[in-house]
Coordinates of C-alpha atoms in Angstrom, one line a residue:
Chain T
M1 CA 0.0 0.0 0.0
Q2 CA 1.3 3.5 -0.9
A3 CA 1.4 5.8 2.1
V4 CA -0.1 9.2 1.3
I5 CA 0.5 10.6 4.7
N6 CA 3.7 9.7 6.6
I7 CA 4.1 11.0 10.1
K8 CA 7.4 10.4 11.9
G9 CA 8.3 11.2 15.5
L10 CA 5.7 14.0 15.7
T11 CA 5.7 15.9 19.0
K12 CA 3.6 18.9 19.9
T13 CA 4.2 20.8 23.1
Y14 CA 2.0 23.8 23.6
A15 CA 3.2 27.1 25.1
G16 CA 2.0 26.1 28.6
G17 CA 4.1 23.0 28.5
F18 CA 1.3 20.5 27.7
D19 CA 2.5 17.6 25.6
A20 CA -0.4 17.1 23.2
L21 CA 1.5 14.6 21.0
K22 CA 4.4 12.5 22.1
N23 CA 6.6 11.0 19.3
V24 CA 3.7 10.0 17.1
S25 CA 4.4 7.9 14.0
L26 CA 1.7 7.0 11.6
S27 CA 1.2 6.1 8.0
I28 CA -2.1 6.6 6.1
N29 CA -2.5 4.7 2.9
K30 CA -3.8 6.1 -0.3
S31 CA -7.6 5.8 -0.9
E32 CA -8.3 4.2 2.5
I33 CA -10.7 5.3 5.2
F34 CA -8.8 5.6 8.4
A35 CA -10.6 6.1 11.6
L36 CA -8.7 7.8 14.4
L37 CA -10.3 7.1 17.7
G38 CA -9.5 8.5 21.1
P39 CA -11.2 10.0 24.1
N40 CA -11.5 13.8 24.5
G41 CA -8.1 15.5 24.8
A42 CA -6.3 12.5 23.3
G43 CA -4.6 14.6 20.6
K44 CA -6.8 13.8 17.6
T45 CA -7.5 17.4 16.6
T46 CA -4.0 18.5 17.3
L47 CA -2.7 15.8 15.0
I48 CA -5.1 16.9 12.2
N49 CA -4.4 20.6 12.7
I50 CA -0.7 20.0 12.3
V51 CA -1.1 18.0 9.1
C52 CA -3.4 20.7 7.7
G53 CA -1.1 23.6 8.7
I54 CA -3.2 25.2 11.4
T55 CA -1.0 24.2 14.3
R56 CA 2.8 24.2 14.3
L57 CA 4.7 21.0 15.1
T58 CA 7.3 21.0 17.8
Q59 CA 9.4 18.1 16.5
G60 CA 9.2 15.4 13.9
E61 CA 8.2 15.3 10.2
V62 CA 5.0 15.1 8.3
L63 CA 5.0 14.2 4.6
V64 CA 1.9 14.4 2.4
D65 CA 2.3 12.5 -0.8
G66 CA 6.1 12.7 -0.3
H67 CA 6.2 16.5 0.4
D68 CA 7.1 18.1 3.7
I69 CA 4.2 20.1 5.2
V70 CA 6.4 22.9 6.2
S71 CA 8.8 23.5 3.3
D72 CA 6.3 22.4 0.6
F73 CA 3.2 23.7 2.3
R74 CA 1.6 24.9 -1.0
L75 CA 1.7 21.4 -2.5
T76 CA 0.6 19.6 0.6
R77 CA -2.2 21.9 1.7
A78 CA -3.7 22.0 -1.8
K79 CA -4.2 18.3 -1.6
I80 CA -6.1 18.4 1.7
G81 CA -9.6 19.3 2.7
L82 CA -10.7 19.7 6.3
V83 CA -14.0 19.5 8.0
P84 CA -13.4 20.9 11.5
Q85 CA -15.0 19.7 14.7
E86 CA -16.8 23.0 15.4
M87 CA -19.2 24.5 12.9
P88 CA -17.7 27.8 11.9
T89 CA -19.5 29.2 9.0
E90 CA -19.6 32.6 7.2
S91 CA -23.1 33.5 8.6
F92 CA -23.9 36.2 6.1
E93 CA -22.7 34.4 3.0
T94 CA -24.7 32.2 0.8
V95 CA -23.9 28.5 0.5
W96 CA -22.8 29.0 -3.1
N97 CA -20.5 32.0 -2.4
T98 CA -18.9 30.4 0.6
C99 CA -18.1 27.2 -1.4
R100 CA -16.8 29.3 -4.3
F101 CA -14.6 31.2 -1.8
S102 CA -13.1 27.9 -0.5
R103 CA -12.3 26.7 -4.0
G104 CA -10.5 29.9 -4.9
L105 CA -8.7 30.0 -1.5
F106 CA -7.2 26.5 -2.3
G107 CA -5.9 27.7 -5.6
K108 CA -8.5 26.4 -8.0
G109 CA -10.2 28.4 -10.7
A110 CA -14.0 28.7 -10.9
S111 CA -15.9 25.5 -11.7
P112 CA -19.6 25.9 -11.3
E113 CA -20.0 22.3 -12.6
H114 CA -17.9 20.9 -9.7
L115 CA -19.7 23.0 -7.1
E116 CA -23.0 21.9 -8.4
K117 CA -22.0 18.3 -8.2
V118 CA -20.8 18.6 -4.7
L119 CA -23.9 20.5 -3.5
K120 CA -26.2 18.0 -5.1
S121 CA -24.3 15.1 -3.5
L122 CA -24.9 16.7 -0.1
S123 CA -28.5 17.6 -0.8
L124 CA -27.6 21.3 -0.7
W125 CA -28.4 22.3 -4.2
D126 CA -31.8 23.8 -3.5
R127 CA -30.3 25.8 -0.6
K128 CA -27.4 27.2 -2.6
D129 CA -28.7 30.8 -2.4
T130 CA -29.5 30.5 1.3
K131 CA -27.3 32.3 3.8
S132 CA -25.4 30.0 6.2
M133 CA -27.1 31.7 9.2
E134 CA -30.5 30.5 8.0
L135 CA -29.5 26.9 7.9
S136 CA -30.0 24.2 10.6
G137 CA -27.1 22.7 12.4
G138 CA -27.1 19.6 10.2
M139 CA -27.2 21.7 7.0
K140 CA -24.3 23.8 8.3
R141 CA -22.4 20.6 8.7
R142 CA -23.1 19.7 5.1
V143 CA -21.9 23.1 4.0
L144 CA -18.6 22.6 5.8
I145 CA -18.2 19.3 4.0
A146 CA -19.1 21.0 0.7
K147 CA -16.5 23.7 1.4
A148 CA -13.9 21.0 2.1
L149 CA -14.7 19.2 -1.1
A150 CA -14.9 22.4 -3.2
H151 CA -11.2 22.2 -4.3
E152 CA -11.3 18.5 -5.1
P153 CA -8.9 17.4 -2.4
E154 CA -7.1 14.1 -2.6
I155 CA -7.2 13.8 1.2
L156 CA -10.1 14.7 3.4
F157 CA -10.0 15.1 7.1
L158 CA -13.3 14.8 8.9
D159 CA -13.0 15.8 12.5
E160 CA -16.1 14.4 14.1
P161 CA -18.3 15.2 11.1
T162 CA -21.5 13.7 12.4
A163 CA -21.5 15.2 15.9
G164 CA -24.9 16.5 16.7
V165 CA -26.5 15.4 13.4
D166 CA -29.6 13.2 13.0
V167 CA -29.5 9.6 12.0
E168 CA -30.7 10.3 8.4
L169 CA -28.1 12.9 7.8
R170 CA -25.4 10.6 9.3
Q171 CA -26.4 7.9 6.8
D172 CA -26.2 10.5 4.0
M173 CA -22.7 11.5 5.1
W174 CA -21.6 7.9 5.3
N175 CA -22.7 7.5 1.7
V176 CA -20.8 10.5 0.7
V177 CA -17.6 9.2 2.4
K178 CA -18.0 5.8 0.8
S179 CA -18.4 7.4 -2.7
L180 CA -15.4 9.6 -2.1
R181 CA -13.3 6.5 -1.3
K182 CA -14.5 5.0 -4.6
E183 CA -13.2 8.1 -6.4
G184 CA -9.8 7.6 -4.8
V185 CA -10.0 10.1 -2.0
T186 CA -8.2 9.2 1.3
V187 CA -10.4 9.9 4.2
I188 CA -9.2 10.4 7.8
L189 CA -12.0 10.4 10.2
T190 CA -12.2 11.1 13.9
T191 CA -15.4 10.3 15.7
H192 CA -17.0 9.6 19.0
Y193 CA -19.5 7.3 17.3
I194 CA -17.5 4.1 17.2
E195 CA -20.3 2.7 15.1
E196 CA -19.3 5.2 12.5
A197 CA -15.8 3.9 12.4
E198 CA -17.1 0.3 12.4
Q199 CA -19.3 1.1 9.4
L200 CA -16.8 3.1 7.4
A201 CA -13.2 2.5 8.3
D202 CA -10.7 0.2 6.6
R203 CA -8.2 0.7 9.3
V204 CA -8.4 2.0 12.9
G205 CA -5.9 4.0 14.9
V206 CA -6.4 4.6 18.6
I207 CA -4.7 7.6 20.3
N208 CA -4.6 8.3 24.0
N209 CA -2.7 10.8 26.0
G210 CA -0.9 12.0 22.8
E211 CA 0.4 8.5 21.9
I212 CA -0.8 6.1 19.2
I213 CA -1.5 2.9 21.1
L214 CA -2.8 0.9 18.2
V215 CA -3.1 0.9 14.4
E216 CA -4.8 -2.1 12.9
D217 CA -7.0 -3.3 10.0
K218 CA -10.5 -2.9 11.4
K219 CA -11.7 -6.4 10.5
K220 CA -8.5 -8.0 11.9
L221 CA -8.8 -5.9 15.0
M222 CA -12.4 -7.0 15.6
R223 CA -11.5 -10.6 14.9
E224 CA -8.4 -10.7 17.1
M225 CA -9.5 -8.5 20.0
G226 CA -13.2 -9.1 19.8
K227 CA -15.0 -11.5 22.1
K228 CA -17.9 -13.7 21.3
Q229 CA -20.5 -14.7 23.8
L230 CA -23.1 -17.5 23.8
M231 CA -26.2 -16.7 26.0
L232 CA -28.4 -19.6 27.2
N233 CA -31.8 -18.8 28.6
L234 CA -32.5 -21.4 31.3
Y235 CA -35.8 -23.2 32.1
E236 CA -35.1 -23.1 35.7
E237 CA -33.1 -20.7 38.0
L238 CA -29.7 -21.8 39.1
D239 CA -28.1 -21.0 42.5
D240 CA -24.6 -21.0 41.0
V241 CA -22.6 -22.3 38.1
P242 CA -22.3 -26.1 38.7
V243 CA -18.9 -27.4 39.7
Q244 CA -18.8 -29.8 36.8
L245 CA -19.0 -26.7 34.4
S246 CA -16.2 -24.8 36.2
N247 CA -13.8 -25.5 33.2
Y248 CA -15.9 -23.2 31.0
D249 CA -15.7 -19.4 31.1
L250 CA -19.3 -19.1 32.4
E251 CA -21.2 -16.4 34.2
L252 CA -24.6 -16.6 35.7
S253 CA -26.9 -13.5 35.2
R254 CA -28.3 -11.6 38.1
N255 CA -31.8 -13.1 37.6
R256 CA -30.1 -16.6 37.6
R257 CA -32.0 -17.5 34.4
R258 CA -29.2 -17.0 31.9
L259 CA -25.8 -18.5 31.5
V260 CA -23.2 -16.4 29.5
Y261 CA -20.4 -18.3 27.9
T262 CA -17.4 -16.3 26.5
Y263 CA -15.3 -18.0 23.9
D264 CA -12.4 -17.3 21.7
T265 CA -13.2 -17.1 18.0
K266 CA -9.6 -17.6 17.0
G267 CA -9.3 -20.9 18.9
E268 CA -9.4 -24.3 17.1
H269 CA -12.4 -25.3 19.3
T270 CA -15.0 -22.9 20.6
G271 CA -16.1 -25.5 23.2
I272 CA -19.7 -24.9 22.4
T273 CA -20.5 -28.5 21.6
D274 CA -18.8 -29.8 24.7
L275 CA -20.6 -27.2 26.8
I276 CA -24.0 -28.2 25.5
N277 CA -23.2 -31.9 26.1
D278 CA -22.1 -31.1 29.7
L279 CA -25.2 -29.0 30.3
R280 CA -27.3 -31.9 29.2
R281 CA -25.4 -34.3 31.4
S282 CA -25.8 -31.9 34.4
G283 CA -29.5 -31.8 33.8
I284 CA -29.6 -28.1 32.9
R285 CA -32.1 -27.3 30.2
F286 CA -32.4 -24.2 28.2
N287 CA -35.2 -22.8 26.0
D288 CA -33.4 -20.3 23.9
L289 CA -29.8 -19.3 22.9
Q290 CA -28.2 -16.5 21.1
T291 CA -24.6 -15.3 20.3
T292 CA -23.2 -11.7 20.4
Q293 CA -19.9 -10.3 19.2
S294 CA -18.1 -7.4 21.0
S295 CA -18.3 -4.1 19.0
L296 CA -15.4 -1.9 18.1
E297 CA -16.7 0.3 20.9
D298 CA -16.0 -2.5 23.5
I299 CA -12.5 -3.0 22.0
F300 CA -11.9 0.7 22.1
V301 CA -13.0 1.1 25.7
D302 CA -10.8 -1.9 26.7
L303 CA -7.8 -0.4 24.9
V304 CA -8.1 3.0 26.4
K305 CA -8.7 1.6 29.9
K306 CA -5.4 -0.4 29.6
T307 CA -3.4 2.7 28.8
Chain M
M1 CA 1.7 32.8 -6.5
N2 CA -1.8 31.6 -5.6
F3 CA -3.6 34.1 -7.7
H4 CA -7.0 32.4 -7.2
A5 CA -6.7 32.7 -3.4
V6 CA -5.8 36.4 -3.5
K7 CA -8.8 36.9 -5.8
A8 CA -11.1 34.9 -3.6
I9 CA -10.2 36.8 -0.4
Y10 CA -10.3 40.2 -2.3
R11 CA -13.7 39.4 -3.9
Y12 CA -15.1 38.1 -0.6
E13 CA -14.1 41.2 1.3
M14 CA -15.4 43.5 -1.4
A15 CA -18.7 41.7 -1.4
R16 CA -18.9 42.3 2.3
M17 CA -18.5 46.0 1.7
F18 CA -21.3 46.1 -0.9
R19 CA -23.5 44.0 1.4
T20 CA -23.0 46.6 4.1
V21 CA -22.9 49.6 1.8
V22 CA -24.7 51.9 4.3
Q23 CA -22.2 51.1 7.0
S24 CA -19.2 51.0 4.7
I25 CA -19.7 54.0 2.5
V26 CA -22.8 56.0 3.3
A27 CA -22.0 56.4 7.0
P28 CA -18.4 57.8 6.6
V29 CA -19.5 60.1 3.8
L30 CA -22.4 61.4 5.8
S31 CA -20.4 62.1 8.9
T32 CA -17.7 63.8 6.8
S33 CA -20.3 65.9 5.0
L34 CA -21.5 67.0 8.5
Y35 CA -18.0 68.1 9.3
F36 CA -18.1 70.2 6.1
V37 CA -21.4 71.8 7.0
I38 CA -20.5 72.5 10.6
F39 CA -16.8 73.4 10.4
G40 CA -16.6 74.4 6.8
S41 CA -19.7 76.4 6.3
A42 CA -21.2 77.3 9.7
I43 CA -18.1 78.0 11.8
G44 CA -15.6 78.2 8.9
S45 CA -17.3 81.3 7.5
R46 CA -16.3 83.2 10.6
I47 CA -12.6 82.0 10.4
T48 CA -10.2 83.9 8.3
E49 CA -8.1 82.2 5.6
I50 CA -5.2 80.0 6.6
D51 CA -2.1 80.5 4.4
G52 CA -4.3 82.0 1.7
V53 CA -6.8 79.1 1.7
S54 CA -10.4 79.5 2.9
Y55 CA -11.1 77.5 6.0
G56 CA -13.6 75.3 4.3
S57 CA -11.1 74.3 1.6
F58 CA -8.3 74.0 4.2
I59 CA -10.0 71.2 6.2
V60 CA -10.8 69.1 3.1
P61 CA -7.4 67.1 3.0
G62 CA -7.5 66.7 6.8
L63 CA -11.1 65.4 6.7
I64 CA -10.3 62.9 3.9
M65 CA -7.3 61.7 5.9
L66 CA -9.4 61.4 9.1
S67 CA -11.9 59.3 7.2
I68 CA -9.5 57.0 5.4
M69 CA -7.4 56.4 8.5
T70 CA -10.4 55.4 10.6
E71 CA -12.0 53.5 7.8
S72 CA -8.8 51.7 6.9
I73 CA -8.3 50.6 10.4
S74 CA -11.9 49.6 11.0
N75 CA -12.2 47.7 7.7
S76 CA -9.0 45.7 7.9
S77 CA -9.2 45.0 11.6
F78 CA -12.7 43.7 11.3
A79 CA -11.8 41.7 8.1
I80 CA -9.3 39.5 10.0
Y81 CA -10.8 39.7 13.5
F82 CA -14.3 38.4 12.5
P83 CA -13.0 35.1 11.0
K84 CA -10.9 34.7 14.2
F85 CA -14.0 35.4 16.3
T86 CA -16.2 33.0 14.4
G87 CA -13.5 30.3 13.8
T88 CA -13.6 30.5 10.0
I89 CA -10.0 31.6 10.1
F90 CA -9.1 27.8 10.1
E91 CA -9.7 27.8 6.3
V92 CA -7.2 30.6 5.6
L93 CA -4.7 29.0 7.9
S94 CA -5.0 25.6 6.2
A95 CA -5.0 27.0 2.7
P96 CA -2.0 26.9 0.4
V97 CA -1.4 30.7 0.7
S98 CA 1.7 32.7 1.7
Y99 CA 1.4 35.6 4.2
G100 CA 2.0 38.0 1.3
E101 CA -1.0 36.6 -0.5
V102 CA -3.2 36.8 2.6
L103 CA -2.1 40.4 3.0
L104 CA -2.8 41.2 -0.7
G105 CA -6.3 39.8 -0.4
Y106 CA -7.3 41.4 3.0
V107 CA -5.3 44.6 3.0
G108 CA -5.8 45.1 -0.8
A109 CA -9.6 44.9 -0.3
A110 CA -9.6 47.2 2.7
A111 CA -7.4 49.7 1.0
T112 CA -9.6 49.7 -2.1
K113 CA -12.6 50.5 0.2
S114 CA -10.7 53.4 1.8
V115 CA -9.7 54.8 -1.6
I116 CA -13.3 54.6 -2.7
I117 CA -14.4 56.4 0.4
G118 CA -11.6 59.0 0.0
T119 CA -12.6 59.6 -3.6
I120 CA -16.3 60.0 -2.7
I121 CA -15.5 62.4 0.1
L122 CA -13.3 64.4 -2.3
G123 CA -16.3 64.5 -4.7
T124 CA -18.7 65.4 -1.9
A125 CA -16.3 68.2 -0.7
S126 CA -16.4 69.8 -4.2
F127 CA -20.1 70.5 -3.6
F128 CA -19.3 72.5 -0.5
V129 CA -16.0 74.3 -1.2
D130 CA -13.7 75.3 -4.1
L131 CA -11.1 72.7 -4.5
E132 CA -7.8 72.6 -6.4
I133 CA -5.2 69.9 -6.4
A134 CA -1.8 71.3 -7.2
H135 CA 0.1 68.0 -7.3
P136 CA -2.4 65.2 -8.2
V137 CA 0.3 62.5 -8.4
I138 CA 1.6 63.3 -4.9
M139 CA -2.0 63.5 -3.7
V140 CA -2.6 60.0 -5.0
A141 CA 0.7 58.7 -3.6
F142 CA -0.2 60.0 -0.1
L143 CA -3.7 58.6 -0.4
L144 CA -2.5 55.2 -1.4
L145 CA 0.4 55.2 1.2
T146 CA -2.0 56.2 4.0
C147 CA -4.7 53.7 3.0
V148 CA -2.2 50.7 2.7
S149 CA -0.3 51.7 5.9
F150 CA -3.4 52.1 8.0
C151 CA -5.0 49.0 6.6
L152 CA -1.8 47.1 7.6
F153 CA -2.0 48.7 11.0
G154 CA -5.7 47.7 11.3
F155 CA -4.8 44.1 10.2
L156 CA -2.3 43.9 13.0
L157 CA -4.9 45.3 15.4
G158 CA -7.4 42.6 14.3
I159 CA -4.8 39.9 14.9
W160 CA -3.8 41.3 18.3
A161 CA -7.4 41.9 19.5
D162 CA -8.9 39.0 21.5
G163 CA -12.2 40.8 22.1
W164 CA -14.5 43.4 20.7
E165 CA -13.4 46.0 23.2
K166 CA -9.7 45.7 22.2
L167 CA -10.8 46.1 18.6
T168 CA -12.4 49.4 19.2
I169 CA -10.3 50.8 22.0
V170 CA -7.2 51.6 19.8
P171 CA -9.1 53.5 17.1
I172 CA -11.1 55.5 19.7
L173 CA -8.4 56.1 22.3
V174 CA -5.3 56.4 20.1
I175 CA -6.1 57.0 16.5
M176 CA -9.0 59.5 16.9
P177 CA -7.1 61.8 19.3
L178 CA -3.9 61.6 17.1
T179 CA -6.0 62.5 14.0
F180 CA -7.8 65.4 15.7
L181 CA -4.5 66.7 17.1
G182 CA -2.7 66.0 13.9
G183 CA -3.9 69.2 12.1
T184 CA -7.1 68.0 10.6
F185 CA -8.9 71.3 11.5
Y186 CA -5.9 73.6 11.9
S187 CA -2.3 74.3 10.9
I188 CA 0.1 73.4 13.7
S189 CA 1.7 76.8 13.1
M190 CA -1.4 78.2 14.8
L191 CA -0.4 76.5 18.1
P192 CA 1.9 77.8 20.8
P193 CA 5.6 76.8 20.3
V194 CA 5.5 74.1 23.0
W195 CA 2.5 72.4 21.4
Q196 CA 4.1 72.7 18.0
T197 CA 7.1 70.8 19.2
I198 CA 4.8 68.2 20.9
S199 CA 2.8 67.9 17.7
L200 CA 5.9 66.8 15.8
F201 CA 5.8 63.6 17.7
N202 CA 2.4 62.8 16.3
P203 CA 2.9 60.8 13.1
V204 CA -0.5 61.8 11.7
V205 CA 0.8 65.4 11.5
Y206 CA 3.2 64.4 8.7
L207 CA 0.5 62.5 6.7
I208 CA -2.0 65.4 6.9
S209 CA 0.6 68.0 6.2
G210 CA 1.9 66.2 3.1
F211 CA -1.5 65.5 1.8
R212 CA -2.6 69.1 2.3
W213 CA 0.6 70.2 0.5
S214 CA -0.4 68.2 -2.6
F215 CA -3.6 70.3 -2.7
Y216 CA -2.5 73.8 -1.7
E217 CA 1.3 73.7 -1.5
N218 CA 1.0 74.7 2.1
A219 CA 2.6 72.4 4.7
D220 CA 3.4 72.3 8.4
V221 CA 6.5 70.2 7.7
S222 CA 8.6 69.5 4.6
V223 CA 6.7 67.3 2.1
F224 CA 9.8 65.1 1.7
L225 CA 9.8 64.5 5.5
S226 CA 6.1 63.7 5.3
L227 CA 6.6 61.3 2.5
G228 CA 9.6 59.7 4.4
M229 CA 7.4 59.3 7.5
A230 CA 4.6 57.7 5.5
V231 CA 7.0 55.2 3.9
A232 CA 8.6 54.5 7.3
F233 CA 5.2 53.8 8.8
L234 CA 4.4 51.5 5.9
I235 CA 7.8 49.6 6.3
A236 CA 7.3 49.4 10.1
C237 CA 3.8 47.9 9.6
L238 CA 5.1 45.4 7.0
A239 CA 7.9 44.4 9.2
I240 CA 5.6 43.7 12.1
V241 CA 3.1 41.8 9.9
R242 CA 6.0 39.7 8.6
W243 CA 7.0 38.9 12.2
V244 CA 3.4 38.0 13.0
F245 CA 3.2 35.5 10.2
K246 CA 6.6 34.1 10.8
T247 CA 5.9 33.4 14.5
G248 CA 2.2 32.7 14.1
Y249 CA 1.5 35.2 16.8
K250 CA -2.2 34.9 17.8
L251 CA -2.8 32.9 14.6
R252 CA -1.1 29.6 14.8
T253 CA -0.5 27.8 18.1

């Protein structure tokens, strides 16, 4: 995979002495959707702002498509689009004018066709002559995405793009992100909605206290770090997990009517057949069963707790 | 050079002026016209000529300077402060633009507005008093130098300010007194010797004096000194702006 962003030993210490990023190294591949997850204050926005040129780095190197973000800032910034976490909009400007401004600012000549395409893809076309101040929060968020796409960036940073938007809009945005990936755009996404990363991301990075603690293919991560559980609804209440079943990773629910068996999906044997046989031998009957798999959110919470 | 970016910023700022045409153009023209009516016609008719120029005509260059100085500062400081205040500045900071291009866009637009205002006031003044411009090229040079310098100063003010109060305090408490005491309504030769000496520490005196010279060939100080001071002020502002962009002062953390 060709890396489109290469971050080496990146450190950011703010004027007050706070270390926002500590020796961060990270590669983002071309045309992938990379989800950067982390709790508040982990360093996600600082990292994005440095790559985009808003914040200065203290130490380290950031290359965008092989170009240094400091010495070749014109080349690197022209390739990047940013949708910030907050919703700053030019309140008195129309949607069309603010998008046209963004395109020009990033060095591109007028292209009404491209702006029309972007606005239509974000369901903003019929609001193109509306002032930003007259739009709802969700619509403003769409305008910010449209502005970021106005100059046809090769790399798009989405800093919590769906914070505070309704479910329908979130789905729309996910579709936009997916179609951008198809067009070859690299998308770096930070989000508090882990479900969003689960839905969209090819790879996941977890950052905490200014350090990257994990970068992994999403599917591999969920397979390797995810747990699977088998839940058995019992006919009769149990006082405790019977001694003869102590070899299994079993838990009895509070109402004593459900046994929860946690097993390893990577193992050669899940132990489910043996467990069911042993339950029968022990005279424990059940009337229903179901399995669940831990979400990316569970994995994320576990990882952050450990650091 | 990112020509498209300069054009985008310039056009955006000019559009803002036309959107707020009453505030941007009508208000300064109206207030300056009132000065003409009050000081030029009502009170001025009772004042004798100054250096062979009627009082109404004498105050025209000073009033134009007063207007373009305050408008230049107001326009350019607001132009950069408002995006900082709303957070939209992130877009300019993340764009592939050099500080020179940012300046060209913002300061260029603000200076254009000031030149437009100055020209309109000059036109308005011609309805009230007889006007002659002895050295039109020097007049335009002073007009442009003052507009650009004070727009740069306003730009710095907008970057420095972290609240609306700071944004207005410098024009009201510093610029306005300096302008009024800089010879807008009088020749500093009319002051007692001590105040004449003190006035020479006021940079606005040189700008107004030089500008007035281009009209009537009457000046409180040498026109070359005035020109030198105007250029020095421009260079000082440019040097500070360069430092601001180099260090990221109040723009980049």
